[in-house]
């Protein structure tokens, strides 16, 4: 991924590796990726690739094709990746193969990531597929031996990039100046780190929007101006005081944003609209920005009392756009429509998938904990149960708190007036109850501020 190429020198210093060899060996339950860097150099940079050789041993997995061998390894390059994850003892890596290759049944590509395994990744990426996102990265569990040293369990993962097998859109070219060709073919990321290949513009009076452009990498002046103007216009449309306006829908695909929002809420991922928030835009007639692909999904594993972007976490988050978008009726209606599509039948498939994926990693995770001196009580069974319990809780909460806009259009009545119940919401858009008339509604409410018949009412 391009988002991790440019780093501070301090990160490279922190990433210095020890040359000590460890005695922990592979579990024998998963395929093994062997990597040998040139002259067995340690991987200490997220910026500079090292030349390396690799081979993939299926270790008895009949469905996995071997690649290369110890006596006939294949060429590749490898470097570090990530932000906070790179500062850990166990490192994540970015790899670039010598040629496009199909790995463990995933479509061919040169570019892959070796991510530290978590049950959150298992659940989050599968949810992306169940939610019907336009494309979601796939991954395969694998054990890795680097320069003769067993470095544990990893998830070999597709990286986010424009490609016919990944984000399948027209690719904007570097230094393009043709005004018609600048309007599509973009892959960008709303980022929470300062880095290269970024623009920063005011989002609102409280914070800025930092946007990382992944494709293209090198912008011409017309491209830079177009991208800046585009997101200034998007910000202005989203932050319109008129929440019945449809201007923001001219830029953003509402349904894709609804799917993205639901996934972040079900996962309870505070970073959902804070960082690693990708958007892409194809070429065509009036193309719109599509939310996704998803990446870097966490699960905070707590009792939900509000939408995730409103709840506190142990670090500061900036909830880009979502606090405004959730006020638009078109968005709320799209969320309900998508939710009706996926809940409960489709989302319920996640639980068996977690068991089928995570429990098979029991021995490999045990070896990984031993290798990195981590808590051995964090078994595969515990990890599977923990994420399933969190998801059940989050899904139930969200099903009972679908967003409703106070600016929803009042339906017109023709002919004989029908008896329409009075629906009451609090200021956060949570549904309070339904009454036959306003008198009954007001009589049954406690002190506070409510939305009744699309009007703000204060009960004293």
Short mmCIF file of C-alpha atoms in Angstrom, two decimals:
data_model
loop_
_atom_site.label_atom_id
_atom_site.label_comp_id
_atom_site.label_asym_id
_atom_site.label_seq_id
_atom_site.Cartn_x
_atom_site.Cartn_y
_atom_site.Cartn_z
CA UNK A 1 0.00 0.00 0.00
CA UNK A 2 1.18 3.49 -0.79
CA UNK A 3 -0.03 4.85 2.53
CA UNK A 4 2.96 3.40 4.36
CA UNK A 5 5.86 4.36 2.10
CA UNK A 6 6.84 7.67 3.72
CA UNK A 7 8.02 7.47 7.32
CA UNK A 8 9.93 9.38 9.94
CA UNK A 9 13.47 8.29 10.64
CA UNK A 10 12.51 7.68 14.27
CA UNK A 11 10.20 4.87 13.20
CA UNK A 12 13.06 3.11 11.46
CA UNK A 13 15.21 3.35 14.57
CA UNK A 14 12.44 1.85 16.71
CA UNK A 15 12.08 -0.97 14.21
CA UNK A 16 15.66 -2.23 14.53
CA UNK A 17 15.61 -6.00 14.79
CA UNK A 18 17.71 -8.29 16.86
CA UNK A 19 19.84 -10.92 15.21
CA UNK A 20 19.12 -13.47 17.94
CA UNK A 21 17.60 -16.67 16.65
CA UNK A 22 14.72 -18.31 18.51
CA UNK A 23 14.07 -21.98 19.03
CA UNK A 24 10.29 -21.96 18.41
CA UNK A 25 9.37 -23.90 15.29
CA UNK A 26 6.36 -23.98 12.99
CA UNK A 27 3.19 -25.68 14.20
CA UNK A 28 2.86 -27.87 11.12
CA UNK A 29 -0.83 -27.03 10.85
CA UNK A 30 -0.63 -24.24 8.26
CA UNK A 31 1.25 -23.45 5.04
CA UNK A 32 4.63 -21.82 5.68
CA UNK A 33 6.13 -18.86 3.81
CA UNK A 34 9.92 -18.86 3.88
CA UNK A 35 11.66 -15.55 3.19
CA UNK A 36 15.41 -14.93 2.89
CA UNK A 37 16.53 -11.31 2.53
CA UNK A 38 19.70 -10.53 0.61
CA UNK A 39 22.67 -11.24 2.91
CA UNK A 40 20.03 -11.88 5.60
CA UNK A 41 19.71 -8.16 6.22
CA UNK A 42 17.21 -7.20 8.94
CA UNK A 43 14.09 -5.33 7.82
CA UNK A 44 14.29 -1.97 9.57
CA UNK A 45 12.55 0.40 7.16
CA UNK A 46 9.02 1.04 5.98
CA UNK A 47 10.39 3.04 3.07
CA UNK A 48 13.12 0.96 1.47
CA UNK A 49 12.48 -2.49 0.04
CA UNK A 50 15.06 -5.22 0.54
CA UNK A 51 15.67 -7.77 -2.19
CA UNK A 52 14.72 -11.25 -1.04
CA UNK A 53 13.81 -14.78 -2.10
CA UNK A 54 10.80 -16.83 -1.03
CA UNK A 55 9.12 -20.17 -1.28
CA UNK A 56 5.74 -21.40 -0.07
CA UNK A 57 5.39 -24.83 1.49
CA UNK A 58 1.74 -26.01 1.69
CA UNK A 59 2.66 -28.31 4.61
CA UNK A 60 0.16 -30.93 3.50
CA UNK A 61 -2.70 -28.57 2.61
CA UNK A 62 -4.09 -30.23 -0.53
CA UNK A 63 -5.85 -27.10 -1.79
CA UNK A 64 -2.67 -24.96 -1.67
CA UNK A 65 -0.21 -24.89 -4.57
CA UNK A 66 3.49 -24.81 -3.60
CA UNK A 67 5.56 -21.93 -4.93
CA UNK A 68 9.30 -22.28 -5.45
CA UNK A 69 11.41 -24.38 -3.12
CA UNK A 70 14.43 -24.09 -0.85
CA UNK A 71 16.74 -24.99 -3.74
CA UNK A 72 14.76 -22.93 -6.30
CA UNK A 73 13.34 -19.89 -4.49
CA UNK A 74 11.49 -17.08 -6.23
CA UNK A 75 12.36 -13.34 -6.24
CA UNK A 76 10.54 -10.79 -4.11
CA UNK A 77 11.08 -7.57 -2.15
CA UNK A 78 10.03 -6.82 1.43
CA UNK A 79 9.79 -3.83 3.75
CA UNK A 80 7.95 -2.82 6.90
CA UNK A 81 4.44 -1.37 6.94
CA UNK A 82 1.91 0.17 9.31
CA UNK A 83 1.95 3.03 11.79
CA UNK A 84 1.41 2.07 15.44
CA UNK A 85 1.62 -1.63 14.53
CA UNK A 86 5.16 -1.12 13.24
CA UNK A 87 6.26 -0.04 16.70
CA UNK A 88 5.37 -3.40 18.23
CA UNK A 89 7.87 -6.18 18.80
CA UNK A 90 6.28 -8.35 16.13
CA UNK A 91 6.32 -6.46 12.84
CA UNK A 92 3.92 -6.34 9.89
CA UNK A 93 5.39 -6.35 6.39
CA UNK A 94 4.67 -5.30 2.82
CA UNK A 95 5.87 -7.69 0.13
CA UNK A 96 6.21 -7.28 -3.62
CA UNK A 97 6.68 -10.43 -5.65
CA UNK A 98 8.88 -10.60 -8.72
CA UNK A 99 5.82 -11.14 -10.90
CA UNK A 100 2.06 -11.34 -10.53
CA UNK A 101 1.29 -14.57 -8.72
CA UNK A 102 -1.76 -16.38 -7.39
CA UNK A 103 -1.20 -16.97 -3.68
CA UNK A 104 -3.15 -19.59 -1.75
CA UNK A 105 -6.13 -19.31 -4.06
CA UNK A 106 -6.29 -15.51 -4.07
CA UNK A 107 -6.24 -13.73 -7.47
CA UNK A 108 -2.82 -12.95 -8.89
CA UNK A 109 -0.99 -9.79 -7.94
CA UNK A 110 2.48 -8.63 -7.02
CA UNK A 111 1.50 -6.71 -3.91
CA UNK A 112 0.58 -8.30 -0.57
CA UNK A 113 0.76 -7.61 3.14
CA UNK A 114 1.75 -9.82 6.07
CA UNK A 115 -0.48 -8.61 8.90
CA UNK A 116 -0.38 -9.54 12.56
CA UNK A 117 -3.37 -11.84 13.13
CA UNK A 118 -6.42 -10.77 15.11
CA UNK A 119 -9.93 -12.10 15.41
CA UNK A 120 -11.08 -8.58 14.51
CA UNK A 121 -9.53 -8.92 11.05
CA UNK A 122 -11.23 -12.29 10.57
CA UNK A 123 -14.64 -10.83 11.44
CA UNK A 124 -14.22 -7.44 9.80
CA UNK A 125 -13.09 -8.61 6.37
CA UNK A 126 -15.77 -11.28 6.26
CA UNK A 127 -18.37 -8.69 7.22
CA UNK A 128 -17.20 -6.62 4.25
CA UNK A 129 -18.11 -9.52 1.99
CA UNK A 130 -21.42 -10.21 3.76
CA UNK A 131 -22.29 -6.51 3.55
CA UNK A 132 -21.83 -6.53 -0.22
CA UNK A 133 -19.09 -3.90 -0.35
CA UNK A 134 -17.81 -3.30 -3.89
CA UNK A 135 -14.56 -5.13 -3.03
CA UNK A 136 -13.11 -6.40 0.23
CA UNK A 137 -9.55 -7.75 0.67
CA UNK A 138 -9.17 -11.48 1.21
CA UNK A 139 -6.61 -13.06 3.51
CA UNK A 140 -5.12 -16.47 4.30
CA UNK A 141 -3.56 -17.59 7.60
CA UNK A 142 0.07 -18.57 7.19
CA UNK A 143 3.19 -19.11 9.29
CA UNK A 144 6.36 -17.25 8.35
CA UNK A 145 10.04 -18.08 8.68
CA UNK A 146 12.25 -15.04 8.02
CA UNK A 147 15.99 -15.60 7.56
CA UNK A 148 15.73 -18.92 9.35
CA UNK A 149 13.79 -17.44 12.27
CA UNK A 150 10.20 -18.53 12.92
CA UNK A 151 8.31 -15.23 13.34
CA UNK A 152 4.89 -16.70 13.91
CA UNK A 153 1.37 -16.60 12.57
CA UNK A 154 0.44 -13.95 9.99
CA UNK A 155 -2.48 -13.14 7.73
CA UNK A 156 -1.31 -12.97 4.12
CA UNK A 157 -3.63 -10.23 2.85
CA UNK A 158 -4.53 -8.52 -0.40
CA UNK A 159 -3.54 -4.85 -0.28
CA UNK A 160 -5.76 -2.00 -1.46
CA UNK A 161 -4.83 -0.83 -4.92
CA UNK A 162 -6.43 -0.26 -8.32
CA UNK A 163 -6.30 -3.54 -10.21
CA UNK A 164 -8.73 -5.68 -12.18
CA UNK A 165 -8.71 -8.18 -9.29
CA UNK A 166 -9.06 -5.55 -6.55
CA UNK A 167 -10.45 -2.01 -6.83
CA UNK A 168 -11.51 -2.50 -10.42
CA UNK A 169 -11.76 1.05 -11.79
CA UNK A 170 -9.99 3.20 -14.33
CA UNK A 171 -6.62 4.30 -12.92
CA UNK A 172 -5.81 7.99 -12.91
CA UNK A 173 -2.38 8.56 -14.47
CA UNK A 174 0.50 10.41 -12.87
CA UNK A 175 0.88 14.04 -14.00
CA UNK A 176 -2.36 13.99 -16.01
CA UNK A 177 -3.37 17.41 -17.37
CA UNK A 178 -6.40 16.54 -19.52
CA UNK A 179 -9.34 18.07 -17.65
CA UNK A 180 -11.74 15.35 -18.83
CA UNK A 181 -9.47 12.52 -17.66
CA UNK A 182 -8.92 14.04 -14.24
CA UNK A 183 -12.52 13.50 -13.14
CA UNK A 184 -12.25 9.75 -12.45
CA UNK A 185 -9.88 6.96 -11.56
CA UNK A 186 -9.06 8.01 -7.98
CA UNK A 187 -8.25 5.99 -4.87
CA UNK A 188 -7.92 8.14 -1.75
CA UNK A 189 -7.82 7.67 2.02
CA UNK A 190 -9.04 9.94 4.77
CA UNK A 191 -5.97 9.66 6.99
CA UNK A 192 -5.11 10.39 10.60
CA UNK A 193 -1.33 10.52 10.12
CA UNK A 194 0.72 13.21 8.43
CA UNK A 195 2.56 11.73 5.50
CA UNK A 196 3.56 12.27 1.89
CA UNK A 197 1.02 12.38 -0.95
CA UNK A 198 -1.56 14.27 1.10
CA UNK A 199 -3.72 17.34 0.90
CA UNK A 200 -5.21 18.97 3.99
CA UNK A 201 -8.22 21.26 3.80
CA UNK A 202 -10.69 22.59 6.40
CA UNK A 203 -13.58 20.19 6.90
CA UNK A 204 -15.49 22.36 9.35
CA UNK A 205 -14.80 24.96 12.02
CA UNK A 206 -13.45 22.31 14.40
CA UNK A 207 -11.05 20.17 12.38
CA UNK A 208 -9.33 19.60 9.03
CA UNK A 209 -9.68 16.81 6.49
CA UNK A 210 -6.39 15.14 5.57
CA UNK A 211 -6.64 13.16 2.37
CA UNK A 212 -4.02 10.70 1.14
CA UNK A 213 -4.08 10.06 -2.60
CA UNK A 214 -2.98 6.52 -3.44
CA UNK A 215 -3.56 6.62 -7.16
CA UNK A 216 -2.07 8.53 -8.77
CA UNK A 217 1.05 9.17 -6.70
CA UNK A 218 2.46 12.18 -8.51
CA UNK A 219 -0.05 14.94 -9.19
CA UNK A 220 0.10 17.61 -11.84
CA UNK A 221 -1.05 21.08 -10.83
CA UNK A 222 -4.45 20.52 -12.52
CA UNK A 223 -4.90 17.21 -10.67
CA UNK A 224 -3.99 18.80 -7.34
CA UNK A 225 -6.39 21.68 -7.94
CA UNK A 226 -9.20 19.36 -9.03
CA UNK A 227 -8.82 17.07 -6.01
CA UNK A 228 -8.69 20.04 -3.63
CA UNK A 229 -11.75 21.69 -5.17
CA UNK A 230 -13.63 18.38 -5.26
CA UNK A 231 -13.30 17.75 -1.54
CA UNK A 232 -13.93 21.37 -0.63
CA UNK A 233 -17.20 21.05 -2.51
CA UNK A 234 -18.00 17.73 -0.80
CA UNK A 235 -17.35 19.26 2.62
CA UNK A 236 -19.57 22.24 1.84
CA UNK A 237 -22.39 19.99 0.62
CA UNK A 238 -22.22 17.63 3.61
CA UNK A 239 -22.10 20.49 6.12
CA UNK A 240 -25.03 22.32 4.54
CA UNK A 241 -27.36 23.84 7.12
CA UNK A 242 -30.25 22.56 5.02
CA UNK A 243 -30.40 18.88 5.93
CA UNK A 244 -33.11 18.31 3.34
CA UNK A 245 -30.60 19.20 0.62
CA UNK A 246 -29.59 16.50 -1.84
CA UNK A 247 -26.43 18.24 -3.02
CA UNK A 248 -24.09 15.89 -1.14
CA UNK A 249 -25.64 12.95 -3.02
CA UNK A 250 -24.26 14.40 -6.26
CA UNK A 251 -20.78 13.53 -4.97
CA UNK A 252 -21.17 10.51 -2.68
CA UNK A 253 -22.83 7.16 -3.37
CA UNK A 254 -25.30 7.05 -0.49
CA UNK A 255 -25.79 3.29 -0.41
CA UNK A 256 -22.06 2.56 -0.24
CA UNK A 257 -21.77 5.00 2.67
CA UNK A 258 -24.67 3.26 4.40
CA UNK A 259 -22.99 -0.14 4.02
CA UNK A 260 -19.71 1.30 5.30
CA UNK A 261 -21.48 2.89 8.31
CA UNK A 262 -23.30 -0.30 9.27
CA UNK A 263 -20.10 -2.30 9.16
CA UNK A 264 -18.26 0.17 11.41
CA UNK A 265 -21.14 0.15 13.90
CA UNK A 266 -21.47 -3.62 13.99
CA UNK A 267 -17.71 -3.93 14.49
CA UNK A 268 -17.72 -0.97 16.94
CA UNK A 269 -14.62 0.37 15.18
CA UNK A 270 -13.74 3.91 16.38
CA UNK A 271 -11.39 4.39 13.42
CA UNK A 272 -14.18 3.85 10.90
CA UNK A 273 -14.55 7.51 9.95
CA UNK A 274 -11.29 8.63 11.55
CA UNK A 275 -8.49 6.95 9.58
CA UNK A 276 -7.96 4.19 7.01
CA UNK A 277 -11.23 5.53 5.54
CA UNK A 278 -10.92 4.77 1.83
CA UNK A 279 -12.95 6.18 -1.05
CA UNK A 280 -12.67 5.53 -4.76
CA UNK A 281 -14.16 7.07 -7.88
CA UNK A 282 -14.32 5.51 -11.34
CA UNK A 283 -14.41 7.19 -14.72
CA UNK A 284 -17.80 7.47 -16.43
CA UNK A 285 -20.93 9.59 -16.69
CA UNK A 286 -21.35 11.49 -13.42
CA UNK A 287 -19.47 8.92 -11.30
CA UNK A 288 -19.72 9.20 -7.53
CA UNK A 289 -17.30 8.49 -4.70
CA UNK A 290 -17.77 4.98 -3.31
CA UNK A 291 -17.04 4.35 0.39
CA UNK A 292 -14.41 1.62 0.81
CA UNK A 293 -12.62 -0.68 0.60
CA UNK A 294 -12.51 -1.42 4.32
CA UNK A 295 -9.18 -1.77 6.12
CA UNK A 296 -7.70 -1.85 9.62
CA UNK A 297 -10.85 -2.91 11.46
CA UNK A 298 -10.86 -2.99 15.25
CA UNK A 299 -13.57 -4.07 17.68
CA UNK A 300 -13.64 -2.12 20.92
CA UNK A 301 -15.55 -4.92 22.69
CA UNK A 302 -17.69 -2.88 25.10
CA UNK A 303 -21.31 -2.21 25.89
CA UNK A 304 -22.61 0.10 23.17
CA UNK A 305 -24.59 3.06 24.50
CA UNK A 306 -24.46 5.19 21.34
CA UNK A 307 -23.20 5.18 17.78
CA UNK A 308 -19.51 4.32 17.72
CA UNK A 309 -18.39 7.67 16.35
CA UNK A 310 -19.99 9.36 19.38
CA UNK A 311 -18.52 7.10 22.05
CA UNK A 312 -15.27 7.78 23.88
CA UNK A 313 -12.11 5.73 23.40
CA UNK A 314 -8.66 5.85 24.96
CA UNK A 315 -7.34 8.12 22.20
CA UNK A 316 -8.71 11.15 20.38
CA UNK A 317 -10.75 10.52 17.24
CA UNK A 318 -12.07 12.88 14.59
CA UNK A 319 -15.35 11.52 13.14
CA UNK A 320 -15.09 12.87 9.61
CA UNK A 321 -18.45 13.57 7.89
CA UNK A 322 -20.59 10.97 9.66
CA UNK A 323 -22.00 13.35 12.29
CA UNK A 324 -23.48 15.42 9.47
CA UNK A 325 -24.41 12.65 7.06
CA UNK A 326 -26.46 10.80 9.68
CA UNK A 327 -28.81 13.80 9.80
CA UNK A 328 -29.89 13.35 6.16
CA UNK A 329 -33.06 11.34 5.63
CA UNK A 330 -31.72 9.78 2.41
CA UNK A 331 -28.82 8.29 4.36
CA UNK A 332 -31.04 7.01 7.17
CA UNK A 333 -33.44 5.46 4.67
CA UNK A 334 -30.52 3.80 2.87
CA UNK A 335 -29.20 2.42 6.16
CA UNK A 336 -32.60 0.90 6.89
CA UNK A 337 -32.85 -0.56 3.40
CA UNK A 338 -29.39 -2.15 3.59
CA UNK A 339 -30.06 -3.39 7.13
CA UNK A 340 -33.27 -5.08 5.99
CA UNK A 341 -31.20 -6.74 3.26
CA UNK A 342 -28.49 -8.15 5.53
CA UNK A 343 -30.21 -8.63 8.91
CA UNK A 344 -30.65 -11.17 10.34
CA UNK A 345 -29.98 -13.96 7.84
CA UNK A 346 -26.87 -12.75 6.07
CA UNK A 347 -25.09 -11.33 9.11
CA UNK A 348 -25.80 -14.46 11.15
CA UNK A 349 -23.40 -16.37 8.87
CA UNK A 350 -20.47 -14.62 10.55
CA UNK A 351 -20.51 -16.83 13.64
CA UNK A 352 -19.86 -20.15 11.88
CA UNK A 353 -17.25 -18.46 9.71
CA UNK A 354 -15.37 -17.22 12.79
CA UNK A 355 -15.32 -20.71 14.31
CA UNK A 356 -14.28 -22.32 11.03
CA UNK A 357 -11.44 -19.83 10.56
CA UNK A 358 -10.17 -19.02 14.05
CA UNK A 359 -10.38 -22.44 15.72
CA UNK A 360 -8.18 -23.97 13.03
CA UNK A 361 -5.43 -21.60 14.15
CA UNK A 362 -5.22 -23.00 17.68
CA UNK A 363 -1.76 -24.58 17.39
CA UNK A 364 -0.32 -21.78 15.25
CA UNK A 365 -1.57 -19.13 17.69
CA UNK A 366 -0.09 -21.12 20.57
CA UNK A 367 3.28 -21.17 18.80
CA UNK A 368 2.96 -17.46 18.02
CA UNK A 369 2.37 -16.62 21.69
CA UNK A 370 5.38 -18.71 22.63
CA UNK A 371 7.57 -17.01 20.03
CA UNK A 372 6.64 -13.48 21.10
CA UNK A 373 6.23 -14.15 24.85
CA UNK A 374 2.56 -13.21 24.75
CA UNK A 375 -0.21 -14.34 27.09
CA UNK A 376 -0.74 -18.08 26.43
CA UNK A 377 -4.27 -17.90 27.82
CA UNK A 378 -5.31 -15.97 24.70
CA UNK A 379 -6.31 -19.17 22.95
CA UNK A 380 -8.06 -19.46 19.61
CA UNK A 381 -11.24 -20.55 21.40
CA UNK A 382 -11.16 -17.51 23.68
CA UNK A 383 -10.56 -15.20 20.70
CA UNK A 384 -13.43 -16.72 18.73
CA UNK A 385 -15.86 -16.52 21.66
CA UNK A 386 -14.82 -12.95 22.47
CA UNK A 387 -15.45 -11.54 19.01
CA UNK A 388 -18.70 -13.49 18.56
CA UNK A 389 -20.08 -12.19 21.86
CA UNK A 390 -19.12 -8.63 20.94
CA UNK A 391 -20.75 -8.89 17.53
CA UNK A 392 -24.00 -10.34 18.91
CA UNK A 393 -24.19 -7.45 21.37
CA UNK A 394 -23.42 -4.82 18.73
CA UNK A 395 -25.84 -6.22 16.16
CA UNK A 396 -28.68 -6.35 18.68
CA UNK A 397 -28.00 -2.77 19.78
CA UNK A 398 -27.87 -1.46 16.22
CA UNK A 399 -31.06 -3.26 15.24
CA UNK A 400 -32.81 -1.38 18.04
CA UNK A 401 -31.24 1.98 17.17
CA UNK A 402 -31.43 2.43 13.42
CA UNK A 403 -30.83 6.12 12.67
CA UNK A 404 -33.85 8.30 11.90
CA UNK A 405 -33.56 11.82 10.56
CA UNK A 406 -35.57 14.57 12.19
CA UNK A 407 -35.68 16.13 8.73
CA UNK A 408 -37.59 13.25 7.15
CA UNK A 409 -40.25 14.46 4.73
CA UNK A 410 -43.81 14.47 6.09
CA UNK A 411 -45.95 12.25 3.83
CA UNK A 412 -48.78 14.07 2.07
CA UNK A 413 -52.32 12.74 2.57
CA UNK A 414 -54.81 12.84 -0.25
CA UNK A 415 -58.51 12.08 0.03
CA UNK A 416 -59.79 10.93 3.42
CA UNK A 417 -57.24 11.64 6.13
CA UNK A 418 -55.74 8.52 7.60
CA UNK A 419 -55.07 8.20 11.29
CA UNK A 420 -51.30 8.59 11.53
CA UNK A 421 -49.60 7.70 14.82
CA UNK A 422 -47.32 10.27 16.42
CA UNK A 423 -43.71 9.04 16.56
CA UNK A 424 -41.34 10.53 19.11
CA UNK A 425 -37.53 10.66 18.97
CA UNK A 426 -34.91 12.15 21.23
CA UNK A 427 -32.37 14.68 19.95
CA UNK A 428 -29.93 11.89 19.03
CA UNK A 429 -32.52 10.39 16.68
CA UNK A 430 -33.31 7.40 18.93
CA UNK A 431 -36.89 6.15 18.67
CA UNK A 432 -38.81 6.75 21.94
CA UNK A 433 -42.33 5.58 21.18
CA UNK A 434 -45.54 5.90 19.19
CA UNK A 435 -48.77 7.60 20.33
CA UNK A 436 -52.23 8.25 18.91
CA UNK A 437 -51.94 12.02 19.25
CA UNK A 438 -49.62 14.76 20.48
CA UNK A 439 -51.48 15.16 23.77
CA UNK A 440 -50.86 11.53 24.69
CA UNK A 441 -47.26 11.79 23.54
CA UNK A 442 -46.48 14.82 25.67
CA UNK A 443 -48.35 13.39 28.69
CA UNK A 444 -46.20 10.22 28.65
CA UNK A 445 -42.80 11.91 28.22
CA UNK A 446 -40.32 12.78 30.93
CA UNK A 447 -38.60 16.15 31.11
CA UNK A 448 -36.30 16.76 28.16
CA UNK A 449 -36.10 17.77 24.52
CA UNK A 450 -37.79 15.63 21.86
CA UNK A 451 -38.64 15.61 18.15
CA UNK A 452 -42.43 15.29 17.71
CA UNK A 453 -43.94 15.61 14.23
CA UNK A 454 -40.53 16.80 13.00
CA UNK A 455 -40.56 19.69 15.47
CA UNK A 456 -38.40 20.26 18.51
CA UNK A 457 -40.50 20.12 21.68
CA UNK A 458 -39.30 20.90 25.21
CA UNK A 459 -41.02 19.03 28.03
CA UNK A 460 -40.61 20.85 31.37
#
